[in-house]
Structure formats: structure tokens, C-alpha cells
């Protein structure tokens, strides 16, 4: 690493740290003065969607305030916004959940627009103004939703569910390289194909590399570079049989990022010989 690159990394990390501190102070101020500043609600939160030959995407919500204030008539308004794979905004709409209500619909209905084959969507939450006093004891809260990838094929496996959601940065993220290594051991012989999705949850272009390596080995046996536009999603497909490797050996995925975006775990979908597909944060 050159001196110039090292300085750039230090500046990037300092900028990110300062941004987090400002965000933390903002939430603390809202917790202290909810009537003046509004409730401290984390968001927007971001997740992947698919609308291709394998999956459609549905999103489920519940009025989670009902579980804290059983007798209160407090509503939650959620805003769903979808982007295409290149970060173009496709549509957005608001939906209100009353007391003890739940909602689950296809994402394209929630945002009021056709979807790309894959991309990201964000969720934001607002509470009824009358609820500010009643929920102040909760401190910081966050939208609660479930993402369901529903198989297109009849008789396919159950929907794949993702619940882990990361923050969406409305601004860019400076150069701040980092590396993620999966704790999951991959047995290539059991998998016909991988689809790897890299979610860029910020306003800066994201670049890096996905690698597959043997346990305890420092050199990757497969790698693929990627570049993802701001607010976009990159997809990399891999067929293990095309690698010419001993498929009975254990391997692990890793991913390099050129900046510390909030969503630093690729999402892996694995297709098996029986046609079933599983998906999870790798």
C-alpha cells in the first residue's frame, strides 16, 4: 500500500466513524426529545429482491407496536421503495397498518411499479403522531418486515425467508477497503449452481471481487470481479462443475469491497440436483 493510498484509507475510515457518531447523536436527541424531534426510528432499511424465472418476492409486515401497547390504537405507516439492478428508482408507495394488523403482498404491488429481474428495495416506518408519548419508553425502534422469495416452479421448496436487514446510506461512502470471509463451508459436489448477489446500499459505486478458496489456503481457486452502481445489485453465477476441481473437498467464499457499505455480506442462492434452491446471507 502506497503512502497516498494509506492516507486515503485513513481519511475514509475517519469519515465513516464521524458519520456514525453524528447518526448516534441524532438518535439520542430524538430519544430525549421525541415530541420536538419525532421518534427515533432507524431507517431506511434495505434488502434484495428477485423477480426472475426462479423467484418472485413478497414482503410481510406486522404492527409490532401492538405487542408493547396491547390496548393502544396506534398505527404504523410503512414506505416501500424499489430500485433496479443499476440503481434507478422504480416506484414507491405508503401502506398503513392499524392496531393488530398485518400485511403481506408481492413487492411490485407494494411499490406500485414493475420490478427488474433483481435489485434492492428499502423500507421506512412512521408512527401516528398520537403515539409519540406512548412509545417513548421504547427508545430507538426500527421497521420490522420479512422478505420472502417465493419459488416460481410448482412443487418447489418452501419460500426462502430473509429477515436480516441493513441500513441504507442516503449519501456516498468514501474509499475504505475491507474483506468479508464466509464462516460457511461449501461442499461443491452437492450444489449444481450458485447465484451470488452483492447489494450496494449506498450512493457510491461499489467494486471488488468474489473468491472461492480451499480451507487454510491463501490463494483463491476461483475469482470474479464486480462493479455495482450506486443503489444497485450485482449478480455473479457460478457452476462448480465448470471449475475442474475435486468437488468433494471443502471450500469457502470470500468477498473484497472497496468501501465499507452497510450491506457487506453477499446473498447466496444454491441450486441443488433435485431443483430446489435455498437462499441466505452467506
PDB file of C-alpha atoms in Angstrom:
ATOM      1  CA  UNK A   1       0.000   0.000   0.000  1.00  0.00           C
ATOM      2  CA  UNK A   2       1.430   3.382  -1.026  1.00  0.00           C
ATOM      3  CA  UNK A   3       1.521   6.392   1.291  1.00  0.00           C
ATOM      4  CA  UNK A   4      -1.193   8.098  -0.787  1.00  0.00           C
ATOM      5  CA  UNK A   5      -3.437   5.023  -0.624  1.00  0.00           C
ATOM      6  CA  UNK A   6      -2.820   4.658   3.095  1.00  0.00           C
ATOM      7  CA  UNK A   7      -3.821   8.290   3.660  1.00  0.00           C
ATOM      8  CA  UNK A   8      -6.948   7.784   1.560  1.00  0.00           C
ATOM      9  CA  UNK A   9      -7.922   4.750   3.665  1.00  0.00           C
ATOM     10  CA  UNK A  10      -7.345   6.659   6.915  1.00  0.00           C
ATOM     11  CA  UNK A  11      -9.477   9.564   5.735  1.00  0.00           C
ATOM     12  CA  UNK A  12     -12.226   7.196   4.612  1.00  0.00           C
ATOM     13  CA  UNK A  13     -12.332   5.398   7.957  1.00  0.00           C
ATOM     14  CA  UNK A  14     -12.347   8.692   9.868  1.00  0.00           C
ATOM     15  CA  UNK A  15     -15.219   9.975   7.693  1.00  0.00           C
ATOM     16  CA  UNK A  16     -17.247   6.812   8.333  1.00  0.00           C
ATOM     17  CA  UNK A  17     -16.586   6.983  12.085  1.00  0.00           C
ATOM     18  CA  UNK A  18     -17.650  10.630  12.205  1.00  0.00           C
ATOM     19  CA  UNK A  19     -20.823   9.849  10.254  1.00  0.00           C
ATOM     20  CA  UNK A  20     -21.748   7.068  12.664  1.00  0.00           C
ATOM     21  CA  UNK A  21     -21.216   9.351  15.639  1.00  0.00           C
ATOM     22  CA  UNK A  22     -23.421  12.045  14.113  1.00  0.00           C
ATOM     23  CA  UNK A  23     -26.100   9.446  13.452  1.00  0.00           C
ATOM     24  CA  UNK A  24     -25.839   8.138  17.020  1.00  0.00           C
ATOM     25  CA  UNK A  25     -26.168  11.656  18.455  1.00  0.00           C
ATOM     26  CA  UNK A  26     -29.171  12.269  16.236  1.00  0.00           C
ATOM     27  CA  UNK A  27     -30.935   9.211  17.600  1.00  0.00           C
ATOM     28  CA  UNK A  28     -30.042  10.170  21.176  1.00  0.00           C
ATOM     29  CA  UNK A  29     -31.513  13.624  20.629  1.00  0.00           C
ATOM     30  CA  UNK A  30     -34.763  12.106  19.338  1.00  0.00           C
ATOM     31  CA  UNK A  31     -34.934   9.727  22.287  1.00  0.00           C
ATOM     32  CA  UNK A  32     -34.512  12.679  24.668  1.00  0.00           C
ATOM     33  CA  UNK A  33     -36.975  14.984  22.840  1.00  0.00           C
ATOM     34  CA  UNK A  34     -39.447  12.815  20.896  1.00  0.00           C
ATOM     35  CA  UNK A  35     -42.200  15.450  20.896  1.00  0.00           C
ATOM     36  CA  UNK A  36     -39.898  18.046  19.384  1.00  0.00           C
ATOM     37  CA  UNK A  37     -37.807  15.879  17.023  1.00  0.00           C
ATOM     38  CA  UNK A  38     -40.060  12.868  16.441  1.00  0.00           C
ATOM     39  CA  UNK A  39     -39.495   9.236  17.461  1.00  0.00           C
ATOM     40  CA  UNK A  40     -36.093   7.613  16.927  1.00  0.00           C
ATOM     41  CA  UNK A  41     -36.858   5.199  14.096  1.00  0.00           C
ATOM     42  CA  UNK A  42     -33.923   3.541  12.347  1.00  0.00           C
ATOM     43  CA  UNK A  43     -34.049   3.535   8.569  1.00  0.00           C
ATOM     44  CA  UNK A  44     -34.367   3.240   5.701  1.00  0.00           C
ATOM     45  CA  UNK A  45     -33.570  -0.481   5.850  1.00  0.00           C
ATOM     46  CA  UNK A  46     -32.583  -2.368   2.718  1.00  0.00           C
ATOM     47  CA  UNK A  47     -32.934  -5.857   1.264  1.00  0.00           C
ATOM     48  CA  UNK A  48     -32.531  -7.753  -2.028  1.00  0.00           C
ATOM     49  CA  UNK A  49     -35.452  -8.693  -4.247  1.00  0.00           C
ATOM     50  CA  UNK A  50     -35.714 -11.149  -7.134  1.00  0.00           C
ATOM     51  CA  UNK A  51     -38.321 -11.169  -9.908  1.00  0.00           C
ATOM     52  CA  UNK A  52     -36.933 -13.692 -12.373  1.00  0.00           C
ATOM     53  CA  UNK A  53     -37.600 -17.217 -13.645  1.00  0.00           C
ATOM     54  CA  UNK A  54     -36.821 -18.717 -10.224  1.00  0.00           C
ATOM     55  CA  UNK A  55     -38.428 -16.381  -7.686  1.00  0.00           C
ATOM     56  CA  UNK A  56     -40.903 -13.618  -7.039  1.00  0.00           C
ATOM     57  CA  UNK A  57     -40.575 -11.516  -3.893  1.00  0.00           C
ATOM     58  CA  UNK A  58     -43.164 -10.797  -1.236  1.00  0.00           C
ATOM     59  CA  UNK A  59     -42.759  -8.627   1.854  1.00  0.00           C
ATOM     60  CA  UNK A  60     -44.627  -9.088   5.123  1.00  0.00           C
ATOM     61  CA  UNK A  61     -45.243  -6.514   7.869  1.00  0.00           C
ATOM     62  CA  UNK A  62     -46.888  -6.528  11.279  1.00  0.00           C
ATOM     63  CA  UNK A  63     -47.853  -3.693  13.609  1.00  0.00           C
ATOM     64  CA  UNK A  64     -45.158  -4.527  16.152  1.00  0.00           C
ATOM     65  CA  UNK A  65     -46.190  -1.683  18.474  1.00  0.00           C
ATOM     66  CA  UNK A  66     -49.251  -3.782  19.304  1.00  0.00           C
ATOM     67  CA  UNK A  67     -47.012  -6.164  21.261  1.00  0.00           C
ATOM     68  CA  UNK A  68     -45.783  -3.355  23.525  1.00  0.00           C
ATOM     69  CA  UNK A  69     -49.018  -1.394  23.962  1.00  0.00           C
ATOM     70  CA  UNK A  70     -51.749  -4.010  23.906  1.00  0.00           C
ATOM     71  CA  UNK A  71     -54.714  -1.660  24.299  1.00  0.00           C
ATOM     72  CA  UNK A  72     -53.467   1.357  22.363  1.00  0.00           C
ATOM     73  CA  UNK A  73     -54.830   2.171  18.908  1.00  0.00           C
ATOM     74  CA  UNK A  74     -51.516   3.124  17.262  1.00  0.00           C
ATOM     75  CA  UNK A  75     -50.885   2.805  13.527  1.00  0.00           C
ATOM     76  CA  UNK A  76     -47.664   2.321  11.579  1.00  0.00           C
ATOM     77  CA  UNK A  77     -47.197   3.669   8.065  1.00  0.00           C
ATOM     78  CA  UNK A  78     -44.523   1.893   6.022  1.00  0.00           C
ATOM     79  CA  UNK A  79     -42.997   3.261   2.821  1.00  0.00           C
ATOM     80  CA  UNK A  80     -41.622   0.717   0.335  1.00  0.00           C
ATOM     81  CA  UNK A  81     -39.306   1.882  -2.467  1.00  0.00           C
ATOM     82  CA  UNK A  82     -37.722  -0.314  -5.160  1.00  0.00           C
ATOM     83  CA  UNK A  83     -34.685   0.201  -7.416  1.00  0.00           C
ATOM     84  CA  UNK A  84     -33.491  -1.735 -10.435  1.00  0.00           C
ATOM     85  CA  UNK A  85     -30.132  -3.526 -10.643  1.00  0.00           C
ATOM     86  CA  UNK A  86     -28.453  -0.301 -11.846  1.00  0.00           C
ATOM     87  CA  UNK A  87     -29.833   1.837  -9.018  1.00  0.00           C
ATOM     88  CA  UNK A  88     -32.692   3.516 -10.882  1.00  0.00           C
ATOM     89  CA  UNK A  89     -35.717   4.222  -8.699  1.00  0.00           C
ATOM     90  CA  UNK A  90     -38.718   2.252  -9.979  1.00  0.00           C
ATOM     91  CA  UNK A  91     -41.554   3.137  -7.632  1.00  0.00           C
ATOM     92  CA  UNK A  92     -42.641   3.874  -4.076  1.00  0.00           C
ATOM     93  CA  UNK A  93     -45.840   3.715  -2.049  1.00  0.00           C
ATOM     94  CA  UNK A  94     -47.123   4.017   1.527  1.00  0.00           C
ATOM     95  CA  UNK A  95     -49.214   1.491   3.485  1.00  0.00           C
ATOM     96  CA  UNK A  96     -50.814   1.851   6.907  1.00  0.00           C
ATOM     97  CA  UNK A  97     -51.160  -0.943   9.459  1.00  0.00           C
ATOM     98  CA  UNK A  98     -53.704  -0.354  12.192  1.00  0.00           C
ATOM     99  CA  UNK A  99     -53.889  -1.961  15.613  1.00  0.00           C
ATOM    100  CA  UNK A 100     -53.081  -5.699  15.486  1.00  0.00           C
ATOM    101  CA  UNK A 101     -52.919  -5.641  11.688  1.00  0.00           C
ATOM    102  CA  UNK A 102     -50.508  -7.475   9.393  1.00  0.00           C
ATOM    103  CA  UNK A 103     -49.839  -7.165   5.667  1.00  0.00           C
ATOM    104  CA  UNK A 104     -48.099  -9.392   3.113  1.00  0.00           C
ATOM    105  CA  UNK A 105     -48.056  -8.622  -0.607  1.00  0.00           C
ATOM    106  CA  UNK A 106     -45.854  -9.001  -3.697  1.00  0.00           C
ATOM    107  CA  UNK A 107     -43.234  -6.255  -3.715  1.00  0.00           C
ATOM    108  CA  UNK A 108     -44.349  -4.893  -7.090  1.00  0.00           C
ATOM    109  CA  UNK A 109     -47.789  -4.229  -5.588  1.00  0.00           C
ATOM    110  CA  UNK A 110     -46.262  -2.540  -2.543  1.00  0.00           C
ATOM    111  CA  UNK A 111     -44.197  -0.123  -4.664  1.00  0.00           C
ATOM    112  CA  UNK A 112     -46.781   0.268  -7.438  1.00  0.00           C
ATOM    113  CA  UNK A 113     -44.396  -0.489 -10.319  1.00  0.00           C
ATOM    114  CA  UNK A 114     -42.954  -3.447 -12.292  1.00  0.00           C
ATOM    115  CA  UNK A 115     -39.653  -4.771 -10.930  1.00  0.00           C
ATOM    116  CA  UNK A 116     -36.331  -5.556 -12.559  1.00  0.00           C
ATOM    117  CA  UNK A 117     -35.076  -9.158 -12.542  1.00  0.00           C
ATOM    118  CA  UNK A 118     -33.219  -8.226  -9.347  1.00  0.00           C
ATOM    119  CA  UNK A 119     -32.448  -5.125  -7.350  1.00  0.00           C
ATOM    120  CA  UNK A 120     -32.825  -3.685  -3.884  1.00  0.00           C
ATOM    121  CA  UNK A 121     -35.745  -2.190  -2.003  1.00  0.00           C
ATOM    122  CA  UNK A 122     -35.962  -0.038   1.116  1.00  0.00           C
ATOM    123  CA  UNK A 123     -38.467   0.150   3.943  1.00  0.00           C
ATOM    124  CA  UNK A 124     -39.157   3.163   6.165  1.00  0.00           C
ATOM    125  CA  UNK A 125     -41.629   3.469   9.045  1.00  0.00           C
ATOM    126  CA  UNK A 126     -43.640   6.293  10.611  1.00  0.00           C
ATOM    127  CA  UNK A 127     -45.887   6.179  13.667  1.00  0.00           C
ATOM    128  CA  UNK A 128     -49.141   8.015  14.282  1.00  0.00           C
ATOM    129  CA  UNK A 129     -48.410  11.391  15.855  1.00  0.00           C
ATOM    130  CA  UNK A 130     -50.564  10.481  18.841  1.00  0.00           C
ATOM    131  CA  UNK A 131     -48.224   7.564  19.589  1.00  0.00           C
ATOM    132  CA  UNK A 132     -45.153   9.642  20.437  1.00  0.00           C
ATOM    133  CA  UNK A 133     -45.798   9.776  24.187  1.00  0.00           C
ATOM    134  CA  UNK A 134     -46.902   6.161  24.430  1.00  0.00           C
ATOM    135  CA  UNK A 135     -43.840   4.659  22.733  1.00  0.00           C
ATOM    136  CA  UNK A 136     -41.175   6.979  24.181  1.00  0.00           C
ATOM    137  CA  UNK A 137     -40.094   4.274  26.651  1.00  0.00           C
ATOM    138  CA  UNK A 138     -39.005   2.049  23.734  1.00  0.00           C
ATOM    139  CA  UNK A 139     -36.151   4.370  22.757  1.00  0.00           C
ATOM    140  CA  UNK A 140     -34.856   3.629  19.258  1.00  0.00           C
ATOM    141  CA  UNK A 141     -37.006   1.317  17.118  1.00  0.00           C
ATOM    142  CA  UNK A 142     -36.777   0.028  13.556  1.00  0.00           C
ATOM    143  CA  UNK A 143     -39.146  -1.191  10.827  1.00  0.00           C
ATOM    144  CA  UNK A 144     -39.961  -4.884  11.197  1.00  0.00           C
ATOM    145  CA  UNK A 145     -40.518  -6.823   7.984  1.00  0.00           C
ATOM    146  CA  UNK A 146     -39.895 -10.204   6.414  1.00  0.00           C
ATOM    147  CA  UNK A 147     -38.679 -10.810   2.863  1.00  0.00           C
ATOM    148  CA  UNK A 148     -39.968 -13.966   1.208  1.00  0.00           C
ATOM    149  CA  UNK A 149     -38.508 -15.327  -2.042  1.00  0.00           C
ATOM    150  CA  UNK A 150     -41.375 -17.384  -3.453  1.00  0.00           C
ATOM    151  CA  UNK A 151     -40.371 -20.125  -5.952  1.00  0.00           C
ATOM    152  CA  UNK A 152     -41.908 -19.836  -9.402  1.00  0.00           C
ATOM    153  CA  UNK A 153     -41.877 -23.585 -10.102  1.00  0.00           C
ATOM    154  CA  UNK A 154     -44.809 -25.695  -8.940  1.00  0.00           C
ATOM    155  CA  UNK A 155     -43.910 -28.189  -6.261  1.00  0.00           C
ATOM    156  CA  UNK A 156     -40.650 -26.381  -5.471  1.00  0.00           C
ATOM    157  CA  UNK A 157     -39.241 -25.980  -1.988  1.00  0.00           C
ATOM    158  CA  UNK A 158     -40.765 -23.628   0.558  1.00  0.00           C
ATOM    159  CA  UNK A 159     -40.218 -19.873   0.189  1.00  0.00           C
ATOM    160  CA  UNK A 160     -36.803 -18.662   1.274  1.00  0.00           C
ATOM    161  CA  UNK A 161     -37.011 -16.061   4.046  1.00  0.00           C
ATOM    162  CA  UNK A 162     -34.533 -13.301   4.844  1.00  0.00           C
ATOM    163  CA  UNK A 163     -35.012 -11.203   7.959  1.00  0.00           C
ATOM    164  CA  UNK A 164     -31.600  -9.607   8.461  1.00  0.00           C
ATOM    165  CA  UNK A 165     -31.792  -6.027   7.190  1.00  0.00           C
ATOM    166  CA  UNK A 166     -29.067  -3.405   6.957  1.00  0.00           C
ATOM    167  CA  UNK A 167     -29.207   0.377   6.827  1.00  0.00           C
ATOM    168  CA  UNK A 168     -29.424   2.273   3.554  1.00  0.00           C
ATOM    169  CA  UNK A 169     -26.999   5.198   3.197  1.00  0.00           C
ATOM    170  CA  UNK A 170     -28.585   8.227   1.556  1.00  0.00           C
ATOM    171  CA  UNK A 171     -25.081   9.552   0.921  1.00  0.00           C
ATOM    172  CA  UNK A 172     -21.887   8.128  -0.519  1.00  0.00           C
ATOM    173  CA  UNK A 173     -19.234   6.123   1.309  1.00  0.00           C
ATOM    174  CA  UNK A 174     -15.539   7.000   0.778  1.00  0.00           C
ATOM    175  CA  UNK A 175     -12.806   4.570  -0.227  1.00  0.00           C
ATOM    176  CA  UNK A 176     -12.378   2.198   2.721  1.00  0.00           C
ATOM    177  CA  UNK A 177     -11.430  -1.314   1.542  1.00  0.00           C
ATOM    178  CA  UNK A 178     -12.453  -4.316   3.616  1.00  0.00           C
ATOM    179  CA  UNK A 179     -12.818  -8.062   3.270  1.00  0.00           C
ATOM    180  CA  UNK A 180     -15.530 -10.498   4.301  1.00  0.00           C
ATOM    181  CA  UNK A 181     -14.932 -14.241   4.693  1.00  0.00           C
ATOM    182  CA  UNK A 182     -17.801 -16.674   4.966  1.00  0.00           C
ATOM    183  CA  UNK A 183     -17.974 -18.977   8.004  1.00  0.00           C
ATOM    184  CA  UNK A 184     -19.940 -21.479   5.880  1.00  0.00           C
ATOM    185  CA  UNK A 185     -18.108 -24.496   4.459  1.00  0.00           C
ATOM    186  CA  UNK A 186     -19.262 -25.223   0.908  1.00  0.00           C
ATOM    187  CA  UNK A 187     -19.450 -28.790  -0.425  1.00  0.00           C
ATOM    188  CA  UNK A 188     -19.429 -28.189  -4.178  1.00  0.00           C
ATOM    189  CA  UNK A 189     -20.495 -31.732  -5.021  1.00  0.00           C
ATOM    190  CA  UNK A 190     -23.920 -31.046  -3.517  1.00  0.00           C
ATOM    191  CA  UNK A 191     -24.578 -27.836  -5.481  1.00  0.00           C
ATOM    192  CA  UNK A 192     -25.346 -27.517  -9.192  1.00  0.00           C
ATOM    193  CA  UNK A 193     -25.112 -23.727  -9.354  1.00  0.00           C
ATOM    194  CA  UNK A 194     -24.567 -20.658  -7.205  1.00  0.00           C
ATOM    195  CA  UNK A 195     -26.097 -17.220  -7.714  1.00  0.00           C
ATOM    196  CA  UNK A 196     -24.227 -14.586  -5.708  1.00  0.00           C
ATOM    197  CA  UNK A 197     -25.829 -11.170  -5.162  1.00  0.00           C
ATOM    198  CA  UNK A 198     -23.825  -8.137  -3.982  1.00  0.00           C
ATOM    199  CA  UNK A 199     -26.084  -5.388  -2.610  1.00  0.00           C
ATOM    200  CA  UNK A 200     -24.774  -1.810  -2.784  1.00  0.00           C
ATOM    201  CA  UNK A 201     -26.732   0.066  -0.106  1.00  0.00           C
ATOM    202  CA  UNK A 202     -25.178   3.497  -0.624  1.00  0.00           C
ATOM    203  CA  UNK A 203     -24.836   6.365  -3.121  1.00  0.00           C
ATOM    204  CA  UNK A 204     -21.299   5.471  -4.262  1.00  0.00           C
ATOM    205  CA  UNK A 205     -20.236   2.932  -6.875  1.00  0.00           C
ATOM    206  CA  UNK A 206     -19.020  -0.297  -5.271  1.00  0.00           C
ATOM    207  CA  UNK A 207     -16.287  -2.523  -6.712  1.00  0.00           C
ATOM    208  CA  UNK A 208     -14.478  -5.622  -5.558  1.00  0.00           C
ATOM    209  CA  UNK A 209     -14.013  -9.329  -6.073  1.00  0.00           C
ATOM    210  CA  UNK A 210     -15.738 -12.556  -5.027  1.00  0.00           C
ATOM    211  CA  UNK A 211     -13.407 -15.503  -4.395  1.00  0.00           C
ATOM    212  CA  UNK A 212     -13.646 -19.213  -3.679  1.00  0.00           C
ATOM    213  CA  UNK A 213     -10.781 -20.861  -1.840  1.00  0.00           C
ATOM    214  CA  UNK A 214      -9.833 -24.043  -0.066  1.00  0.00           C
ATOM    215  CA  UNK A 215      -9.697 -24.197   3.720  1.00  0.00           C
ATOM    216  CA  UNK A 216      -6.382 -22.920   5.009  1.00  0.00           C
ATOM    217  CA  UNK A 217      -5.227 -21.801   1.559  1.00  0.00           C
ATOM    218  CA  UNK A 218      -4.209 -18.214   0.868  1.00  0.00           C
ATOM    219  CA  UNK A 219      -4.667 -18.402  -2.922  1.00  0.00           C
ATOM    220  CA  UNK A 220      -8.160 -18.400  -4.425  1.00  0.00           C
ATOM    221  CA  UNK A 221      -9.007 -21.150  -6.892  1.00  0.00           C
ATOM    222  CA  UNK A 222     -11.784 -19.052  -8.482  1.00  0.00           C
ATOM    223  CA  UNK A 223     -12.461 -15.325  -8.536  1.00  0.00           C
ATOM    224  CA  UNK A 224     -14.771 -12.876 -10.268  1.00  0.00           C
ATOM    225  CA  UNK A 225     -14.546  -9.084 -10.262  1.00  0.00           C
ATOM    226  CA  UNK A 226     -17.683  -6.986  -9.901  1.00  0.00           C
ATOM    227  CA  UNK A 227     -18.726  -3.343 -10.168  1.00  0.00           C
ATOM    228  CA  UNK A 228     -22.108  -2.247  -8.831  1.00  0.00           C
ATOM    229  CA  UNK A 229     -23.652   1.214  -9.423  1.00  0.00           C
ATOM    230  CA  UNK A 230     -24.936   3.277  -6.516  1.00  0.00           C
ATOM    231  CA  UNK A 231     -28.114   1.706  -5.078  1.00  0.00           C
ATOM    232  CA  UNK A 232     -27.685  -1.247  -7.431  1.00  0.00           C
ATOM    233  CA  UNK A 233     -27.205  -5.005  -7.127  1.00  0.00           C
ATOM    234  CA  UNK A 234     -24.597  -7.164  -8.839  1.00  0.00           C
ATOM    235  CA  UNK A 235     -25.146 -10.830  -9.720  1.00  0.00           C
ATOM    236  CA  UNK A 236     -22.452 -13.467 -10.279  1.00  0.00           C
ATOM    237  CA  UNK A 237     -23.333 -17.013 -11.360  1.00  0.00           C
ATOM    238  CA  UNK A 238     -21.057 -19.998 -10.787  1.00  0.00           C
ATOM    239  CA  UNK A 239     -21.329 -23.657 -11.837  1.00  0.00           C
ATOM    240  CA  UNK A 240     -18.978 -25.803  -9.716  1.00  0.00           C
ATOM    241  CA  UNK A 241     -18.581 -28.495 -12.393  1.00  0.00           C
ATOM    242  CA  UNK A 242     -17.061 -25.892 -14.731  1.00  0.00           C
ATOM    243  CA  UNK A 243     -14.181 -25.251 -12.324  1.00  0.00           C
ATOM    244  CA  UNK A 244     -12.457 -28.598 -12.877  1.00  0.00           C
ATOM    245  CA  UNK A 245     -11.902 -29.002  -9.131  1.00  0.00           C
ATOM    246  CA  UNK A 246     -12.254 -32.006  -6.812  1.00  0.00           C
ATOM    247  CA  UNK A 247     -15.836 -31.354  -5.738  1.00  0.00           C
ATOM    248  CA  UNK A 248     -15.602 -33.485  -2.609  1.00  0.00           C
ATOM    249  CA  UNK A 249     -13.221 -31.026  -0.927  1.00  0.00           C
ATOM    250  CA  UNK A 250     -14.454 -28.199   1.353  1.00  0.00           C
ATOM    251  CA  UNK A 251     -14.271 -24.582   0.155  1.00  0.00           C
ATOM    252  CA  UNK A 252     -15.271 -21.131   1.411  1.00  0.00           C
ATOM    253  CA  UNK A 253     -16.370 -17.917  -0.254  1.00  0.00           C
ATOM    254  CA  UNK A 254     -14.816 -14.521   0.444  1.00  0.00           C
ATOM    255  CA  UNK A 255     -15.531 -11.048  -0.895  1.00  0.00           C
ATOM    256  CA  UNK A 256     -13.461  -7.869  -1.157  1.00  0.00           C
ATOM    257  CA  UNK A 257     -15.121  -4.432  -1.111  1.00  0.00           C
ATOM    258  CA  UNK A 258     -13.512  -1.110  -1.980  1.00  0.00           C
ATOM    259  CA  UNK A 259     -15.662   0.707   0.595  1.00  0.00           C
ATOM    260  CA  UNK A 260     -17.443  -0.140   3.843  1.00  0.00           C
ATOM    261  CA  UNK A 261     -21.063  -0.107   2.754  1.00  0.00           C
ATOM    262  CA  UNK A 262     -23.694  -1.175   5.314  1.00  0.00           C
ATOM    263  CA  UNK A 263     -24.502  -4.442   3.477  1.00  0.00           C
ATOM    264  CA  UNK A 264     -21.211  -6.373   3.441  1.00  0.00           C
ATOM    265  CA  UNK A 265     -22.483  -9.952   3.193  1.00  0.00           C
ATOM    266  CA  UNK A 266     -23.257 -11.283  -0.288  1.00  0.00           C
ATOM    267  CA  UNK A 267     -26.516 -13.232  -0.518  1.00  0.00           C
ATOM    268  CA  UNK A 268     -26.049 -16.750  -1.886  1.00  0.00           C
ATOM    269  CA  UNK A 269     -28.662 -18.877  -3.609  1.00  0.00           C
ATOM    270  CA  UNK A 270     -27.733 -22.536  -4.051  1.00  0.00           C
ATOM    271  CA  UNK A 271     -29.430 -24.744  -6.652  1.00  0.00           C
ATOM    272  CA  UNK A 272     -29.384 -28.480  -5.910  1.00  0.00           C
ATOM    273  CA  UNK A 273     -29.756 -31.511  -8.145  1.00  0.00           C
ATOM    274  CA  UNK A 274     -33.420 -32.000  -7.215  1.00  0.00           C
ATOM    275  CA  UNK A 275     -34.209 -28.487  -8.468  1.00  0.00           C
ATOM    276  CA  UNK A 276     -34.645 -26.924  -5.032  1.00  0.00           C
ATOM    277  CA  UNK A 277     -32.998 -23.557  -4.328  1.00  0.00           C
ATOM    278  CA  UNK A 278     -32.022 -22.172  -0.939  1.00  0.00           C
ATOM    279  CA  UNK A 279     -31.028 -18.601  -0.147  1.00  0.00           C
ATOM    280  CA  UNK A 280     -29.359 -16.947   2.812  1.00  0.00           C
ATOM    281  CA  UNK A 281     -26.838 -14.350   3.914  1.00  0.00           C
ATOM    282  CA  UNK A 282     -23.622 -16.209   3.231  1.00  0.00           C
TER     283      UNK A 282
END
